[in-house]
XYZ file of C-alpha atoms in Angstrom:
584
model
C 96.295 152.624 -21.977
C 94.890 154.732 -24.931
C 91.240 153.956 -23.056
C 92.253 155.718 -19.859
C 93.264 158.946 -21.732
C 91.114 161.697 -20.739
C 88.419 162.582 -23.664
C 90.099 165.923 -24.873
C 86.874 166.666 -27.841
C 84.190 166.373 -24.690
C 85.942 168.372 -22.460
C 86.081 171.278 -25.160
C 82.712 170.957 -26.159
C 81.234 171.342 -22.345
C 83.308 174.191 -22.074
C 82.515 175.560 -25.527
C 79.025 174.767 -24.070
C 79.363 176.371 -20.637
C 81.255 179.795 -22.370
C 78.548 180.270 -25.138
C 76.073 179.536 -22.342
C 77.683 182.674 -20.155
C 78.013 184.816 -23.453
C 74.403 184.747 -24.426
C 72.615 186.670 -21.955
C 74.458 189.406 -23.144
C 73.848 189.142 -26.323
C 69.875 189.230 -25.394
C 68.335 192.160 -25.910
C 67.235 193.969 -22.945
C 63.597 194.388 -22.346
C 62.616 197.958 -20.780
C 62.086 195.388 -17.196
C 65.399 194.325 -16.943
C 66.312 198.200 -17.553
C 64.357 199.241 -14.976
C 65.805 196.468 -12.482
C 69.181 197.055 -13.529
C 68.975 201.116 -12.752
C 70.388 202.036 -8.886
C 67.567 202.794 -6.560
C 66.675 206.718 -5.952
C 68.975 208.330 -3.743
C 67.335 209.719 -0.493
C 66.999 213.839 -0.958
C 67.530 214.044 2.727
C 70.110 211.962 2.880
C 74.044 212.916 3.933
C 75.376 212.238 0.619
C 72.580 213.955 -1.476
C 72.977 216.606 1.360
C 76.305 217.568 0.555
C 75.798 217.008 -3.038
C 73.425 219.500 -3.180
C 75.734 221.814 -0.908
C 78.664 221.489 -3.071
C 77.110 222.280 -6.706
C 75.229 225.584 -4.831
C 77.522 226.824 -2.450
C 80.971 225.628 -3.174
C 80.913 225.957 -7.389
C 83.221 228.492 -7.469
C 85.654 227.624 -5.342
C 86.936 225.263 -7.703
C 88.864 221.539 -6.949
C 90.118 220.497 -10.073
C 93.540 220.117 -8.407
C 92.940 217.642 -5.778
C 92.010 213.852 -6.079
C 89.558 214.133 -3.325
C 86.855 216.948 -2.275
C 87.559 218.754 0.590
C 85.642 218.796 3.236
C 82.542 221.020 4.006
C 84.132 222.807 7.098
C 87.035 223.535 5.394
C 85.385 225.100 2.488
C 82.653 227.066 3.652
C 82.673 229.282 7.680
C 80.853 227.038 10.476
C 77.144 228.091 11.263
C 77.128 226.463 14.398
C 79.483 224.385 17.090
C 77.896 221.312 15.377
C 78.795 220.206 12.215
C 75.087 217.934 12.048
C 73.266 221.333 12.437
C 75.200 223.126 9.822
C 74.755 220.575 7.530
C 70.844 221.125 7.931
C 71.246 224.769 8.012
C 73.551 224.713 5.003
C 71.555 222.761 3.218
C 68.441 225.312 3.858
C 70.187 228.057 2.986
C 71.355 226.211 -0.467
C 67.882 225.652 -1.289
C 66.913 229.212 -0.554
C 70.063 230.809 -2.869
C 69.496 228.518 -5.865
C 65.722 229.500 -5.224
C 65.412 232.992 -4.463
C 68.107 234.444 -5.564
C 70.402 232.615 -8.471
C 66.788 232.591 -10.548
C 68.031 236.192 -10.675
C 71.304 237.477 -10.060
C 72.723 234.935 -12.646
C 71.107 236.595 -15.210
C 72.843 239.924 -14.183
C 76.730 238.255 -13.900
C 78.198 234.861 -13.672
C 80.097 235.821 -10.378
C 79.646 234.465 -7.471
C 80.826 236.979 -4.692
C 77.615 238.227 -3.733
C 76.679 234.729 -2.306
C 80.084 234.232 -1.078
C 79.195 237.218 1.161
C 75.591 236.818 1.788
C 76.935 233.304 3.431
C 79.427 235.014 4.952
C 76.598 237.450 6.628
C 74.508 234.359 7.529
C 77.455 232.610 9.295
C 78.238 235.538 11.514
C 74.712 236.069 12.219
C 74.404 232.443 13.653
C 77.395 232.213 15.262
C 75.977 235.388 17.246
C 72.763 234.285 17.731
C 74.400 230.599 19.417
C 76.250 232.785 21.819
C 73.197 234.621 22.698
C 70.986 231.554 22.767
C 72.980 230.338 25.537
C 72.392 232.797 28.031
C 68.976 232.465 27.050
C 66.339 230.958 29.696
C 64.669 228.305 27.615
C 62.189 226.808 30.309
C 60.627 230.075 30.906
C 60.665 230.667 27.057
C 59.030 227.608 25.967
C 56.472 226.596 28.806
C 55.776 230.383 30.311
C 56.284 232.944 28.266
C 54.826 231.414 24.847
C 52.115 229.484 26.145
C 51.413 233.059 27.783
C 50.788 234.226 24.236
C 48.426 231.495 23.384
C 46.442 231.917 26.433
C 45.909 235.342 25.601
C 44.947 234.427 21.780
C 42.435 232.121 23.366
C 41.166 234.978 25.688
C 40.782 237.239 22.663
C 39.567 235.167 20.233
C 36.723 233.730 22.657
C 36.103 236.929 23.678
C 35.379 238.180 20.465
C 32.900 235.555 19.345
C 30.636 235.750 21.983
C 27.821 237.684 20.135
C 26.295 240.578 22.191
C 23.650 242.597 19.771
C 21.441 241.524 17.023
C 23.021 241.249 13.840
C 22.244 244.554 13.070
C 23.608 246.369 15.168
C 26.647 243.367 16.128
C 30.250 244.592 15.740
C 33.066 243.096 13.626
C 34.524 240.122 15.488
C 37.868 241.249 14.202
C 37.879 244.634 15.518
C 37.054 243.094 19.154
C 40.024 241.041 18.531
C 41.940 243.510 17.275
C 41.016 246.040 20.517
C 41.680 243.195 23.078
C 45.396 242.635 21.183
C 46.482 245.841 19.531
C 49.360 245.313 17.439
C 50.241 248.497 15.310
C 51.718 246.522 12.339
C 47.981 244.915 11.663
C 46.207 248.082 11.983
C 43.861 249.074 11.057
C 41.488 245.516 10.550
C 41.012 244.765 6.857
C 37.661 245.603 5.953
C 37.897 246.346 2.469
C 40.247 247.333 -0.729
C 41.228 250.488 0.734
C 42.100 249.465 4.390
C 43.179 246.039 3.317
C 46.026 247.754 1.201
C 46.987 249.868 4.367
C 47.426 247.275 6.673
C 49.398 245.379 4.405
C 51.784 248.457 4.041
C 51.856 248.471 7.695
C 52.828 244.937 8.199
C 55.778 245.152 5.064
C 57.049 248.216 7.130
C 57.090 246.612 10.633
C 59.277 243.574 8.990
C 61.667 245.851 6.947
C 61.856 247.230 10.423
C 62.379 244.051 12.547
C 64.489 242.559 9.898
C 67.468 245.822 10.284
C 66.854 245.654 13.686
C 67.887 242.071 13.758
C 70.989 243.072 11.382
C 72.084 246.436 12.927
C 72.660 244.328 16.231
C 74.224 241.347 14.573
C 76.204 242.200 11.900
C 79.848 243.137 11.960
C 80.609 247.046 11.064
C 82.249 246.664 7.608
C 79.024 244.683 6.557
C 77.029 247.080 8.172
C 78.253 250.022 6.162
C 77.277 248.353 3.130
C 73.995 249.166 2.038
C 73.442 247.664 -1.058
C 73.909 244.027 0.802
C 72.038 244.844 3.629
C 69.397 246.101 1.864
C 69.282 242.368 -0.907
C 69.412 240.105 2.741
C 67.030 242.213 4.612
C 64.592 242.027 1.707
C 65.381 238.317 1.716
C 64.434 237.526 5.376
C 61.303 240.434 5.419
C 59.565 239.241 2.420
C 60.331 235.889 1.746
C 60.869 234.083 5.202
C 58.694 236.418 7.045
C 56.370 237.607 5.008
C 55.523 234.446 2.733
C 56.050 232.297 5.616
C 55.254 233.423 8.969
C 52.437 236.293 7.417
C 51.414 234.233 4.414
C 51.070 230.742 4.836
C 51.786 229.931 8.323
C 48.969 232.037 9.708
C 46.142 229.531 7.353
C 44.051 228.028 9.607
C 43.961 224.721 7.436
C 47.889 224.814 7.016
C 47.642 225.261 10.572
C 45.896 222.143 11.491
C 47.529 220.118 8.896
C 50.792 220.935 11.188
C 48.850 219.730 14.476
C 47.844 216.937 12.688
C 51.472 215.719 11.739
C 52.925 216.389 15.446
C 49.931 214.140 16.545
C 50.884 211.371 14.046
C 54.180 211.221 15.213
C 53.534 211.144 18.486
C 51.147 208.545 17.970
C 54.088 206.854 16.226
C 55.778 206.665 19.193
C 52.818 205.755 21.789
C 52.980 201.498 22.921
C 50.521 199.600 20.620
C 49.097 197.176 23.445
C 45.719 197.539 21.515
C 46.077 193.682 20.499
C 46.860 192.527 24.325
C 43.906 194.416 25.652
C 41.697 192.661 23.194
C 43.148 189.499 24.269
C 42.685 189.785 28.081
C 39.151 190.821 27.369
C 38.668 187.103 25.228
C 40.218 185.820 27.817
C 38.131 187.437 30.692
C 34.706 186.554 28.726
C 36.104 182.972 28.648
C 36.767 183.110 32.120
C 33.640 184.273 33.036
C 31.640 181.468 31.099
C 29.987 178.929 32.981
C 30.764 175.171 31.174
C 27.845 173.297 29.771
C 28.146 170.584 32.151
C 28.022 172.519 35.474
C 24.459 173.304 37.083
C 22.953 174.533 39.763
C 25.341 174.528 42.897
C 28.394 173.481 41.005
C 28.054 176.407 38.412
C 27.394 178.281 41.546
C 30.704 177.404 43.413
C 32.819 177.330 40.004
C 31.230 181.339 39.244
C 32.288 182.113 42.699
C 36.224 180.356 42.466
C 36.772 182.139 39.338
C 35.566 185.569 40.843
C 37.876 184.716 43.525
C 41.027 183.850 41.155
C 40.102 186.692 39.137
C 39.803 189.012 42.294
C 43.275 187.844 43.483
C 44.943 188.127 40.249
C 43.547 192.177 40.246
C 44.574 193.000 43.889
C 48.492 191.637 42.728
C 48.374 193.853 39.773
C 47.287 196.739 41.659
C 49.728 196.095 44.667
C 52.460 195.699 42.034
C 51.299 199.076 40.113
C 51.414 200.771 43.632
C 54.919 199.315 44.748
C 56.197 200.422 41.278
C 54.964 203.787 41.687
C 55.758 204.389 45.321
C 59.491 203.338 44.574
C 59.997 205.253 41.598
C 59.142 208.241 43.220
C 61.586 207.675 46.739
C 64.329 207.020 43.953
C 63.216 210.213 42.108
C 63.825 212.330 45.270
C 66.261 210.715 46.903
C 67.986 211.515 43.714
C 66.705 214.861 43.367
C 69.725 216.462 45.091
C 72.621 215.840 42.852
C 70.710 217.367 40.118
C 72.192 220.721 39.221
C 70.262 224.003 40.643
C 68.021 226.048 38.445
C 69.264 229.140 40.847
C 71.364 231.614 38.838
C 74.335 231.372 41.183
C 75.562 234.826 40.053
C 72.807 236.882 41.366
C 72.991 237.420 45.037
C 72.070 240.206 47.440
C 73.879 241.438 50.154
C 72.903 242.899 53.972
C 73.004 245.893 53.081
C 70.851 245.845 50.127
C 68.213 243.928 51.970
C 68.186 246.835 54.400
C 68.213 249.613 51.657
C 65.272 247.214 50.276
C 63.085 247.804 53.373
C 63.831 250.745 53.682
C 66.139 250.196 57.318
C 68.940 252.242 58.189
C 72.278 250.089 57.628
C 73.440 250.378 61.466
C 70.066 248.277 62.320
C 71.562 245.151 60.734
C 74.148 243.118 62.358
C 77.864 242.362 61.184
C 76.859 238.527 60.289
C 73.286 239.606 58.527
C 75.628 242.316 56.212
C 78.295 239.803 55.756
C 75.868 237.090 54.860
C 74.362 236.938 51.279
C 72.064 234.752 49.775
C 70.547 233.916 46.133
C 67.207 234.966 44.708
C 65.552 232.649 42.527
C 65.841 234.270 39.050
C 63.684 231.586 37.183
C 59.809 230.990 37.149
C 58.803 227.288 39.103
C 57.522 224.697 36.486
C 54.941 224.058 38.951
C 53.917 227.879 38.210
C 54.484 228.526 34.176
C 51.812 229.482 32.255
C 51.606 226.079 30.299
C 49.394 224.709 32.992
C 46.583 227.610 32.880
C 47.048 227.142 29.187
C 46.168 224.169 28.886
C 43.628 224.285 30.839
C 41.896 227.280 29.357
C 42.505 225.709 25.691
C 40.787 222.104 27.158
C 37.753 224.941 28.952
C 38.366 222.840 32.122
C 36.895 225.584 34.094
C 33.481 225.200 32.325
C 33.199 221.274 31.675
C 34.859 220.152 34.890
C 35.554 223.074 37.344
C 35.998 220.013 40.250
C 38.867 219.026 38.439
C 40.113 222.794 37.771
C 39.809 223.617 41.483
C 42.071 220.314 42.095
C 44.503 221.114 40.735
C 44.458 224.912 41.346
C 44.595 223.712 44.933
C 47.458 221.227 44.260
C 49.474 223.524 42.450
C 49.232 226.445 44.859
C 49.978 223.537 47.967
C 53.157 222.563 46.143
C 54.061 226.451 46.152
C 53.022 227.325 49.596
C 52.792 224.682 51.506
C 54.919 222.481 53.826
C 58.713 222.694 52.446
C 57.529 224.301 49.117
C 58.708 221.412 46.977
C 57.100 223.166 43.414
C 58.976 226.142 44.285
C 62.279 226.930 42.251
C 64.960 224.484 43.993
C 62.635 223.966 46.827
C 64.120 224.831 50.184
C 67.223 223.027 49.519
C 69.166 225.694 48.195
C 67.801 228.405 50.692
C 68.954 228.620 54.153
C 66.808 227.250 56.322
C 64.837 228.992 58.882
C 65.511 229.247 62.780
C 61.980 229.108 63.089
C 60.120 226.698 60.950
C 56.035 227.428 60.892
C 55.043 223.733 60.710
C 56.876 220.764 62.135
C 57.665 218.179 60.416
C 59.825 214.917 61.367
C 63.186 215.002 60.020
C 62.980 212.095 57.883
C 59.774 213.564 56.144
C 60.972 216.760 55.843
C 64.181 215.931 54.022
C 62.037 214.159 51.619
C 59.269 217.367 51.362
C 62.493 219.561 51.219
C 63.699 217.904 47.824
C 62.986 220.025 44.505
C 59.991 218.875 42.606
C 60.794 221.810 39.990
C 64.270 220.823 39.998
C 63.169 217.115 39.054
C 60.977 218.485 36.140
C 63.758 221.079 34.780
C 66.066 218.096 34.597
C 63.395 215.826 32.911
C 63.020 218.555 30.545
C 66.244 219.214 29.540
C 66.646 215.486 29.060
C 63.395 214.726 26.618
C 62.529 218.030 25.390
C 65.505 220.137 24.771
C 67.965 217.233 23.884
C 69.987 218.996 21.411
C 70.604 216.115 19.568
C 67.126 216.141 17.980
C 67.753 219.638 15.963
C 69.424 218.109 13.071
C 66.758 215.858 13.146
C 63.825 218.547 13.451
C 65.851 220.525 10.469
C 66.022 217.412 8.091
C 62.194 217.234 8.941
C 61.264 220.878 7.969
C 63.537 221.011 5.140
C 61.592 217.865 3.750
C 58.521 219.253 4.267
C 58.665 222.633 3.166
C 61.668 221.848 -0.042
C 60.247 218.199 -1.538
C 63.166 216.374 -3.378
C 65.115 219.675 -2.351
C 63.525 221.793 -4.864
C 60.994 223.887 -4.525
C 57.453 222.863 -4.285
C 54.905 224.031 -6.544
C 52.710 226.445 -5.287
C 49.578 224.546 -3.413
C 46.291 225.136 -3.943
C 43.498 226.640 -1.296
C 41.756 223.802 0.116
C 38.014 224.919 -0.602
C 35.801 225.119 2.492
C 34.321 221.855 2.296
C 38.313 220.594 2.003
C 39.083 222.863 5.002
C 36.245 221.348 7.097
C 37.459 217.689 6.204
C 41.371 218.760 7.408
C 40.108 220.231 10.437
C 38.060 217.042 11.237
C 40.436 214.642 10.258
C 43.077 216.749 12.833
C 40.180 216.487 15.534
C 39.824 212.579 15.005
C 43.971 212.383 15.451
C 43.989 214.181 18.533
C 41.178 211.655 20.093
C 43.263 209.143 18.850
C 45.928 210.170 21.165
C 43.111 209.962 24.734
C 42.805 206.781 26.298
C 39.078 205.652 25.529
C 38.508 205.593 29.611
C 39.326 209.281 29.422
C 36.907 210.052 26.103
C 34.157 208.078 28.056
C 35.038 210.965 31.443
C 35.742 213.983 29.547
C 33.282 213.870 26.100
C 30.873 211.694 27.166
C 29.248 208.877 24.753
C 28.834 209.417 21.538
C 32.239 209.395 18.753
C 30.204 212.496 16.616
C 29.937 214.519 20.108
C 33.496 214.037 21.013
C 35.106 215.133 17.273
C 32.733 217.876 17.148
C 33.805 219.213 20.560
C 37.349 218.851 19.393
C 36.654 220.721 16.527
C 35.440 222.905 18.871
C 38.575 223.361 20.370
C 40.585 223.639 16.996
C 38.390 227.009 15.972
C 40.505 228.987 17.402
C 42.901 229.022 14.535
C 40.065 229.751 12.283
C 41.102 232.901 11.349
C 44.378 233.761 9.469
C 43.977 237.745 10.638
C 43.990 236.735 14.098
C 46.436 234.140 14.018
C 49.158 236.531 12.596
C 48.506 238.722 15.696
C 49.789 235.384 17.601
C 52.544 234.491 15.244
C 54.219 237.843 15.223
C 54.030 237.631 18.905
C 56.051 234.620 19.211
C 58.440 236.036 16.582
C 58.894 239.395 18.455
C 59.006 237.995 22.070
C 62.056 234.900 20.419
C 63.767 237.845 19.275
C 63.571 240.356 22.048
C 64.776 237.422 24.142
C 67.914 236.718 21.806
C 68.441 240.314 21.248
C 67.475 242.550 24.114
C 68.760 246.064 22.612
C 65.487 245.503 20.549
C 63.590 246.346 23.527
C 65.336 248.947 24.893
C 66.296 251.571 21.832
C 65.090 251.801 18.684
C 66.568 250.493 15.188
C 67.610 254.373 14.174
C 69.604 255.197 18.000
C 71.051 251.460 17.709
C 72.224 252.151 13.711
C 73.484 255.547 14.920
C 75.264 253.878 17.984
C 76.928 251.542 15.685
C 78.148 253.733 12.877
C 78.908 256.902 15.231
């Protein structure tokens, strides 16, 4: 029996084994690798946690939660920006960056307290909050694809305009002064062109965004804010000189920073483009395959097996083509037949009676009848897609008139036929949402003309609002500026000028991404042969941001016309009546 006992002495010394063999990497010294390996990877600076990290130590310091187990939450500790807490986050996190920045660097070495940035948020929160409310009523179509591209066009006007060289070069005139006379903007006046008037102008410009800048606040801000000068004066220094004047008048108007930014839209949206580059290059090995004649076929043989293939091949091509065609034709019936639920781009609350039509033409009142006074109707208060200025914009910034004025005239004579022509489907709403008349001009069956009758604007405005305006993708568009102008959220140091050699390489390598972006068969239409030819045309193109004097006029043009849009007291009384209007 004593043999079947278990063997207590091994059974220790495995285990004796087995424990000293867990206890000695422990007792190893660590090399600096396993250090390294053993440390938690970097946090993301964008991320949600380092996000409200950052918020917390910069905004929400003094507020103090020693007594609770768990930090509150950022809505509860600090007023909402927005109605979405994703957007304040971003804007939150902006404005931390700009405080610890611009502004703790200093006041912290004048007292520990904190109540000055407890109000200047509290400023900033009203002012957005305002702003949402008037960003709503706020016609954002027109904004973005008439009214700026409006400013570009005439910046491309200008600037051409301004380069074309009339005189010798003695006698030739400063291309900046042209500009300058074409645009006149009073805050860049008069054109730098030396110590003394470079000085003046500057002056200029620093006045014109103190004034903006109180404008902006006199409107905005509540009364008891108002009357306080001392904080008025700190944030409107704040938004003049260091958001508007280092960013919009300082860097923002550099030609190369410019086309570094064009360059990083078109990467992304290159990003986003269907790689099918492989699959092309594999139907083409296919088709050269295909079109090779085996070694053992001669004569009539090859001739018939050359002629089946063709006939495959041209079968194959007239199915794809059908198919491309059936696809096409169907998804536009299903676009208009769904065109009608889509909601109206009409402003349902402007409307004009009988009588004001009469007063309009200039008819007595008795002339109209009892239903034509009773009856009223709706004007269109927005611009037609088909009609914005994005489309002449484009086209004068691509010179279609002078490379291919067949193509111009096309679509000139396309756009004005969707206007004008039978049931005006490029007009705003179409005819559906106007009454029809007793009379039409042109006949039209009544199947045909329900489907002419269906809003082709009203398509696009939807298809906009869907892809473009989503306002899901602002956090997203924040998180991307605040990484790209605040590094690891700290501030970057200050970048160097890109020599002119540098500066010529940016602005090619920006020309090269944008070709990237055109189909090849479109290069081969548009550029012609030649891959030198096309970038330097494109480069071409890209001169018009060349020059940082000129490129502030168009900058402080989109600032001004966003804001007079937001805030249209701007436009119709000056800072001093509106200050005097608000403190009596």
């Amino acid at each position: 029996m004593s043999r079947l006992q278990p063997r207590l002495k091994a059974v220790a010394t495995v285990s004796s084994q087995s424990a000293s063999a867990t206890k000695d990497p422990p007792s190893r010294p660590a090399t600096p690798s396993s250090r390294q390996s053993a440390r938690p990877p970097p946090v993301d600076p964008v991320s949600d946690r380092a996000t409200l990290f950052l918020i917390r130590r910069t905004l929400c310091s003094q507020l103090g939660e020693k007594g609770r187990n768990t930090p509150a939450p950022i809505d509860q500790l600090l007023p909402p920006l927005t109605s979405s807490n994703d957007v304040d986050l971003q804007l939150y996190a902006l404005i931390s960056i700009i405080i610890r920045e611009f502004v703790q660097t200093w006041y912290t070495k004048i007292t520990p307290d904190q109540v000055f940035v407890e109000e200047v948020v509290k400023i900033i929160a009203h002012c957005t909050r305002a702003l949402e409310q008037r960003l709503r009523k706020v016609d954002l179509e027109s904004l973005l694809f008439d009214e700026l591209p409006e400013l570009l066009k005439v910046h491309l006007q200008a600037y051409r305009a301004s380069r074309i060289s009339l005189h010798p070069i003695p006698v030739e005139s400063n291309p900046r002064e042209i500009y300058h006379s074409l645009w006149p903007f009073p805050a860049l006046s008069p054109v730098p062109d030396g110590e003394h008037t470079t000085i003046e102008q500057m002056e200029n410009e620093s006045a014109y965004r103190q004034l903006l800048v109180q404008g902006v606040l006199t409107i905005l801000l509540p009364t008891e804010d108002l009357e306080n000068d001392c904080l008025t004066t700190l944030v409107g220094q704040i938004f003049s000189e260091m958001i508007l004047g280092g960013g919009i008048g300082g860097k923002a108007s550099e030609p190369w920073l410019l086309w570094e930014g064009i360059t990083k839209i078109a990467e992304v949206i290159q990003t986003k483009l269907p790689k099918n580059k492989a699959q092309v290059r594999v139907e083409r090995s296919n088709s050269d395959l295909m079109d090779s004649v085996p070694l053992n076929l001669t004569g009539k043989r090859a001739r018939s097996w050359k002629f089946g293939r063709s006939l495959h091949k041209t079968f194959w091509l007239v199915l794809q083509y059908g198919y491309v065609a059936f696809t096409a034709i169907r998804f536009f019936i299903i676009t208009l037949a769904t065109a009608s639920s889509l909601p109206s781009r009409i402003t349902p609350t402007t409307k004009i009676t009988g009588s004001t039509l009469a007063n309009d033409h200039m008819e007595p009142l008795e002339s109209t009848s009892p239903a034509t006074s009773s009856a009223t109707r709706q004007i269109p208060s927005k611009q037609p897609i088909v009609k914005m200025k994005i489309w002449s914009c484009a086209s004068s910034l691509l010179d279609l008139d002078a490379r291919m004025p067949w193509l111009n005239a096309t679509l000139s004579f396309l756009q004005w036929a969707s206007l004008t022509g039978p049931g005006e489907v490029g007009n705003t709403d179409g005819m559906v949402d106007k009454e029809k008349p007793d009379k039409p001009s042109i006949y039209l069956p009544e199947p045909l003309a329900d489907i002419l009758l269906t809003s082709l604007s009203r398509i696009l405005s939807h298809a906009l609002q869907t892809h473009v305006l989503d306002p899901t993708l602002l956090p997203l568009l924040l998180r991307t500026v605040r990484s790209a102008l605040f590094p690891n959220n700290t501030l970057a140091p200050p970048r160097l000028i890109p020599s002119p050699s540098e500066q010529l390489l940016i602005r090619r390598r920006c020309a090269e991404t944008l070709l990237a972006l055109i189909p090849t068969g479109v290069q081969d239409v548009y550029f012609g042969p030649g891959i030198e030819r096309r970038v330097k045309e494109v480069e071409d193109v890209l001169n018009v941001f060349d020059d940082a004097y000129c490129n502030r006029h168009l900058l402080y043009g989109v600032v001004e016309l966003i804001l007079v849009r937001l805030l249209p007291e701007l436009a119709e009384k000056g800072v001093q009546e509106l200050l005097d209007e608000r403190l009596g």
